[in-house]
Amino acid sequence: MTQSDTNLIKLIREGDRRALAQAITLIESVRDDHREQAENLIEGLLPFTGKSMRIAVSGVPGVGKSTFIEAFGKHIISLGKKVAVLAVDPSSKISGGSILGDKTRMDGLSQQSEAFIRPTPTSGEQGGVARRTRESILVCEAAGYDVVMVETVGVGQSETVVSEMVDMFFLMLLPGSGDELQGIKRGIVELADLIIVNKADGDLVSAAKSVASDYSSAVRLLQSSHAQWVTPVVTCSSIEEKGINDIWDIVIQFRNSLSEDNLFDKRRIQQALSSMRRELDDLIFHDFHSSEAVKSVITVMEGKVESGLKSPAQAARELLSVFKRES
Amino acid sequence: MTQSDTNLIKLIREGDRRALAQAITLIESVRDDHREQAENLIEGLLPFTGKSMRIAVSGVPGVGKSTFIEAFGKHIISLGKKVAVLAVDPSSKISGGSILGDKTRMDGLSQQSEAFIRPTPTSGEQGGVARRTRESILVCEAAGYDVVMVETVGVGQSETVVSEMVDMFFLMLLPGSGDELQGIKRGIVELADLIIVNKADGDLVSAAKSVASDYSSAVRLLQSSHAQWVTPVVTCSSIEEKGINDIWDIVIQFRNSLSEDNLFDKRRIQQALSSMRRELDDLIFHDFHSSEAVKSVITVMEGKVESGLKSPAQAARELLSVFKRES
């Protein structure tokens, strides 16, 4: 480890937010030397990680994630805790949009010394960005944040990847007819440990309650993340800051329910192992697709599979032998 | 291709059920020479595949899948069609259990010349068996079966894999309190293109209707497989053969809804491509884990990740470099 690495670690541990931002930039970089530096950094910080509550906040654009995170973050800070917010999707609204754009609202959170807000990640391949978020969470933990929130906008495959790196998954919904799909991707409802119907204010209070009631019935028919937990469905108003306290109480209940049988720690260990496997798969995949021999035949092979001239299994075997012959 | 391969292809195409059974045994074999033979066989049969409706029938043990498949299969045969049934899970009830064990019930289907029933697959690694099922479907199609049903018992990862090789996914449920989870694995409800509450007979009729009504509300809040489709929830009695005709009508409607915009064919092409990628991943994975160098360090590396001494990303990178150094 170089002197500058050691220095960065020291600054992060002291709570220097610029150092933290710099570390996350390193983590998100696709440059090989940055990657190596990032891994050294994380290795140095690992002993100080693991102490936060990791929460995903997911929901389609317009559901009010930024306003919610703002209100929820302020509540958590009022309890004497520090909050970090990370955005997964390059299209995240945290940047440019509400939180950073709207001065009146962002005053509450991003200018407080107890909050760290990391807006838009470096754009990159789907999932790739999400995977790096796991490391950004670790760095935030080492910097002393008690709650790390990860915001996803419900596009692409981010949600599944993110659900495997957090302790609790929030799904946010809009008030509206209970019968209508809210553009939530297939499978996301079943990832939720808590469903929040936002904008339960003004004329929308009863509509919000109706959506909550519909989802409340629905989730009882779905499998939840662990046997002791039935996913609660609550309403809240982020702008009126109503229902926010209750949500934090649910977080505590959820954490307590996981602590039985040491499930909280067991899940994290499982998550670390699957993260290793996922990284490995990706590295091997990248290695494979960087092969000139593979590149020269893969499109032809896919074409043959598409047109039914070759079976998928046979095409796969032939591709592997092309790769092995070259390496 | 050898003379015996050509002969087997000919027999399969002529509808010889023993030849078909023999082909599936080859497909399920883990022996390298069998695999090569199986792939040659499939390549020879590929031009004759693609004409069946591929249906998954999933549900927990005891839900009555065998009796349903029996009744449904007989109905399809009465329409002048041929039906093949494949079991994915080694623990499948088709073998030993109801269909083959219970003479009175199996008389209806398995002894008819228009039906082919393939009971328990060769046991093997989870997912591995399921993947081979794709090839068994192709062989059944080449043998002239109009409907191929794939039975899964809802254990392990079979359902997701199977959902990617069929055109339509049935989820079977039991009558009972609408509030109780029926042991269905997380994420399965969202895979369903049709939900069937079985055993809607005798005292259970109203209980079955109540479950159907609950799930009917729930599925409207979940994303279905394509925009033009809202997953129907129906009741049926397999032993009284009630509601069976309606289910076939729904299959036709589903197929028609997919045929718009050519979605039916597009989905199959996508499925073939993802199958190729999945096969490739598995082959590469197998290649990696067969490496002596990898074997000698992987447990140590996993231990370091588990105990938080090494980050998942770094462990993965080190494992890959161990592998590359050896090969």
mmCIF file of C-alpha atoms in Angstrom, chain A residues 35-36 39 42-43 46 134-135 178-179 181 183-184 186-191 214-215 218 220-225 269 272-273 275-277 279-280 283-284 287-288 302 305-306 308-317 319-320 324, chain B residues 35-36 39 42-43 46 134-135 178-179 181 183-184 186-191 214-215 218 220-225 269 272-273 275-277 279-280 283-284 287-288 302 305-306 308-317 319-320 324:
data_model
loop_
_atom_site.group_PDB
_atom_site.id
_atom_site.type_symbol
_atom_site.label_atom_id
_atom_site.label_comp_id
_atom_site.label_asym_id
_atom_site.label_seq_id
_atom_site.Cartn_x
_atom_site.Cartn_y
_atom_site.Cartn_z
ATOM 1 C CA ARG A 35 -9.271 -0.856 -9.680
ATOM 2 C CA GLU A 36 -6.126 -2.082 -8.017
ATOM 3 C CA GLU A 39 -9.096 -2.881 -3.867
ATOM 4 C CA ILE A 42 -11.082 -1.507 0.563
ATOM 5 C CA GLU A 43 -8.772 -4.089 2.054
ATOM 6 C CA LEU A 46 -12.458 -3.795 5.743
ATOM 7 C CA ARG A 134 -21.336 -2.882 -2.624
ATOM 8 C CA GLU A 135 -17.841 -1.506 -2.193
ATOM 9 C CA GLY A 178 -55.213 -0.496 -6.712
ATOM 10 C CA ASP A 179 -55.871 -2.348 -9.913
ATOM 11 C CA LEU A 181 -49.678 -1.909 -12.301
ATOM 12 C CA GLY A 183 -44.657 0.000 -13.939
ATOM 13 C CA ILE A 184 -42.768 -2.053 -11.389
ATOM 14 C CA ARG A 186 -41.475 -8.309 -12.741
ATOM 15 C CA GLY A 187 -40.192 -9.839 -9.536
ATOM 16 C CA ILE A 188 -39.560 -6.591 -7.660
ATOM 17 C CA VAL A 189 -42.613 -6.814 -5.395
ATOM 18 C CA GLU A 190 -41.279 -10.099 -4.039
ATOM 19 C CA LEU A 191 -37.944 -8.499 -3.182
ATOM 20 C CA ASP A 214 -54.463 -4.015 -1.950
ATOM 21 C CA TYR A 215 -50.744 -4.667 -1.656
ATOM 22 C CA ALA A 218 -51.193 -9.407 -2.113
ATOM 23 C CA ARG A 220 -49.460 -12.244 2.187
ATOM 24 C CA LEU A 221 -49.675 -14.568 -0.819
ATOM 25 C CA LEU A 222 -46.026 -14.078 -1.716
ATOM 26 C CA GLN A 223 -42.992 -15.518 -0.024
ATOM 27 C CA SER A 224 -41.092 -12.971 2.074
ATOM 28 C CA SER A 225 -37.353 -12.812 2.639
ATOM 29 C CA ILE A 269 -21.823 -13.692 4.978
ATOM 30 C CA ALA A 272 -20.336 -11.607 0.565
ATOM 31 C CA LEU A 273 -19.881 -15.110 -0.846
ATOM 32 C CA SER A 275 -20.773 -11.280 -4.412
ATOM 33 C CA MET A 276 -17.447 -13.091 -4.791
ATOM 34 C CA ARG A 277 -19.061 -15.617 -7.142
ATOM 35 C CA GLU A 279 -17.441 -10.998 -9.484
ATOM 36 C CA LEU A 280 -15.725 -14.185 -10.515
ATOM 37 C CA LEU A 283 -14.239 -11.618 -14.638
ATOM 38 C CA ILE A 284 -14.306 -14.985 -16.374
ATOM 39 C CA ASP A 287 -11.857 -12.804 -20.088
ATOM 40 C CA PHE A 288 -13.800 -15.069 -22.443
ATOM 41 C CA GLU A 302 -25.548 -16.723 -32.229
ATOM 42 C CA VAL A 305 -28.804 -20.579 -32.766
ATOM 43 C CA GLU A 306 -31.333 -17.869 -33.652
ATOM 44 C CA GLY A 308 -32.416 -22.949 -35.423
ATOM 45 C CA LEU A 309 -29.433 -24.368 -37.325
ATOM 46 C CA LYS A 310 -27.515 -25.194 -34.161
ATOM 47 C CA SER A 311 -28.669 -26.190 -30.713
ATOM 48 C CA PRO A 312 -27.727 -23.842 -27.857
ATOM 49 C CA ALA A 313 -25.749 -26.585 -26.092
ATOM 50 C CA GLN A 314 -23.703 -27.437 -29.151
ATOM 51 C CA ALA A 315 -23.016 -23.785 -29.945
ATOM 52 C CA ALA A 316 -21.816 -23.275 -26.380
ATOM 53 C CA ARG A 317 -19.484 -26.284 -26.574
ATOM 54 C CA LEU A 319 -17.442 -21.621 -28.476
ATOM 55 C CA LEU A 320 -15.647 -22.981 -25.448
ATOM 56 C CA LYS A 324 -9.520 -23.073 -25.089
ATOM 57 C CA ARG B 35 -23.178 -35.938 -24.661
ATOM 58 C CA GLU B 36 -21.519 -35.834 -28.057
ATOM 59 C CA GLU B 39 -25.745 -33.272 -29.575
ATOM 60 C CA ILE B 42 -30.341 -33.021 -31.639
ATOM 61 C CA GLU B 43 -28.609 -31.380 -34.562
ATOM 62 C CA LEU B 46 -33.491 -29.593 -35.160
ATOM 63 C CA ARG B 134 -34.866 -28.153 -23.105
ATOM 64 C CA GLU B 135 -33.292 -30.728 -25.374
ATOM 65 C CA GLY B 178 -56.399 -17.277 1.105
ATOM 66 C CA ASP B 179 -54.144 -15.852 3.768
ATOM 67 C CA LEU B 181 -48.679 -19.117 1.897
ATOM 68 C CA GLY B 183 -45.051 -23.128 0.359
ATOM 69 C CA ILE B 184 -44.476 -21.620 -3.059
ATOM 70 C CA ARG B 186 -40.223 -16.705 -3.673
ATOM 71 C CA GLY B 187 -40.691 -15.355 -7.171
ATOM 72 C CA ILE B 188 -42.721 -18.259 -8.551
ATOM 73 C CA VAL B 189 -46.091 -16.487 -8.484
ATOM 74 C CA GLU B 190 -44.667 -13.849 -10.815
ATOM 75 C CA LEU B 191 -43.555 -16.498 -13.305
ATOM 76 C CA ASP B 214 -57.384 -13.714 -3.556
ATOM 77 C CA TYR B 215 -54.766 -14.564 -6.143
ATOM 78 C CA ALA B 218 -52.859 -10.179 -6.188
ATOM 79 C CA ARG B 220 -53.154 -7.691 -11.017
ATOM 80 C CA LEU B 221 -50.530 -5.951 -8.889
ATOM 81 C CA LEU B 222 -47.678 -7.995 -10.336
ATOM 82 C CA GLN B 223 -46.039 -7.664 -13.712
ATOM 83 C CA SER B 224 -47.070 -10.416 -16.137
ATOM 84 C CA SER B 225 -44.925 -11.959 -18.837
ATOM 85 C CA ILE B 269 -35.359 -17.019 -30.208
ATOM 86 C CA ALA B 272 -32.526 -20.176 -27.377
ATOM 87 C CA LEU B 273 -29.927 -17.417 -27.052
ATOM 88 C CA SER B 275 -29.947 -21.061 -23.187
ATOM 89 C CA MET B 276 -26.695 -20.833 -25.156
ATOM 90 C CA ARG B 277 -25.338 -18.258 -22.726
ATOM 91 C CA GLU B 279 -24.704 -23.430 -21.214
ATOM 92 C CA LEU B 280 -21.594 -21.406 -21.905
ATOM 93 C CA LEU B 283 -19.133 -24.940 -19.229
ATOM 94 C CA ILE B 284 -16.745 -22.138 -18.309
ATOM 95 C CA ASP B 287 -13.705 -25.641 -16.570
ATOM 96 C CA PHE B 288 -12.662 -23.157 -13.902
ATOM 97 C CA GLU B 302 -14.018 -18.272 0.646
ATOM 98 C CA VAL B 305 -14.351 -13.542 2.454
ATOM 99 C CA GLU B 306 -16.636 -15.081 5.093
ATOM 100 C CA GLY B 308 -14.243 -10.297 6.343
ATOM 101 C CA LEU B 309 -10.478 -10.492 5.806
ATOM 102 C CA LYS B 310 -10.752 -10.093 2.062
ATOM 103 C CA SER B 311 -13.251 -8.239 -0.088
ATOM 104 C CA PRO B 312 -15.298 -10.333 -2.535
ATOM 105 C CA ALA B 313 -13.926 -8.426 -5.522
ATOM 106 C CA GLN B 314 -10.319 -8.922 -4.508
ATOM 107 C CA ALA B 315 -10.828 -12.614 -3.752
ATOM 108 C CA ALA B 316 -12.381 -13.057 -7.185
ATOM 109 C CA ARG B 317 -9.471 -11.318 -8.902
ATOM 110 C CA LEU B 319 -8.807 -16.630 -7.946
ATOM 111 C CA LEU B 320 -8.876 -15.710 -11.609
ATOM 112 C CA LYS B 324 -4.881 -18.083 -15.612
#
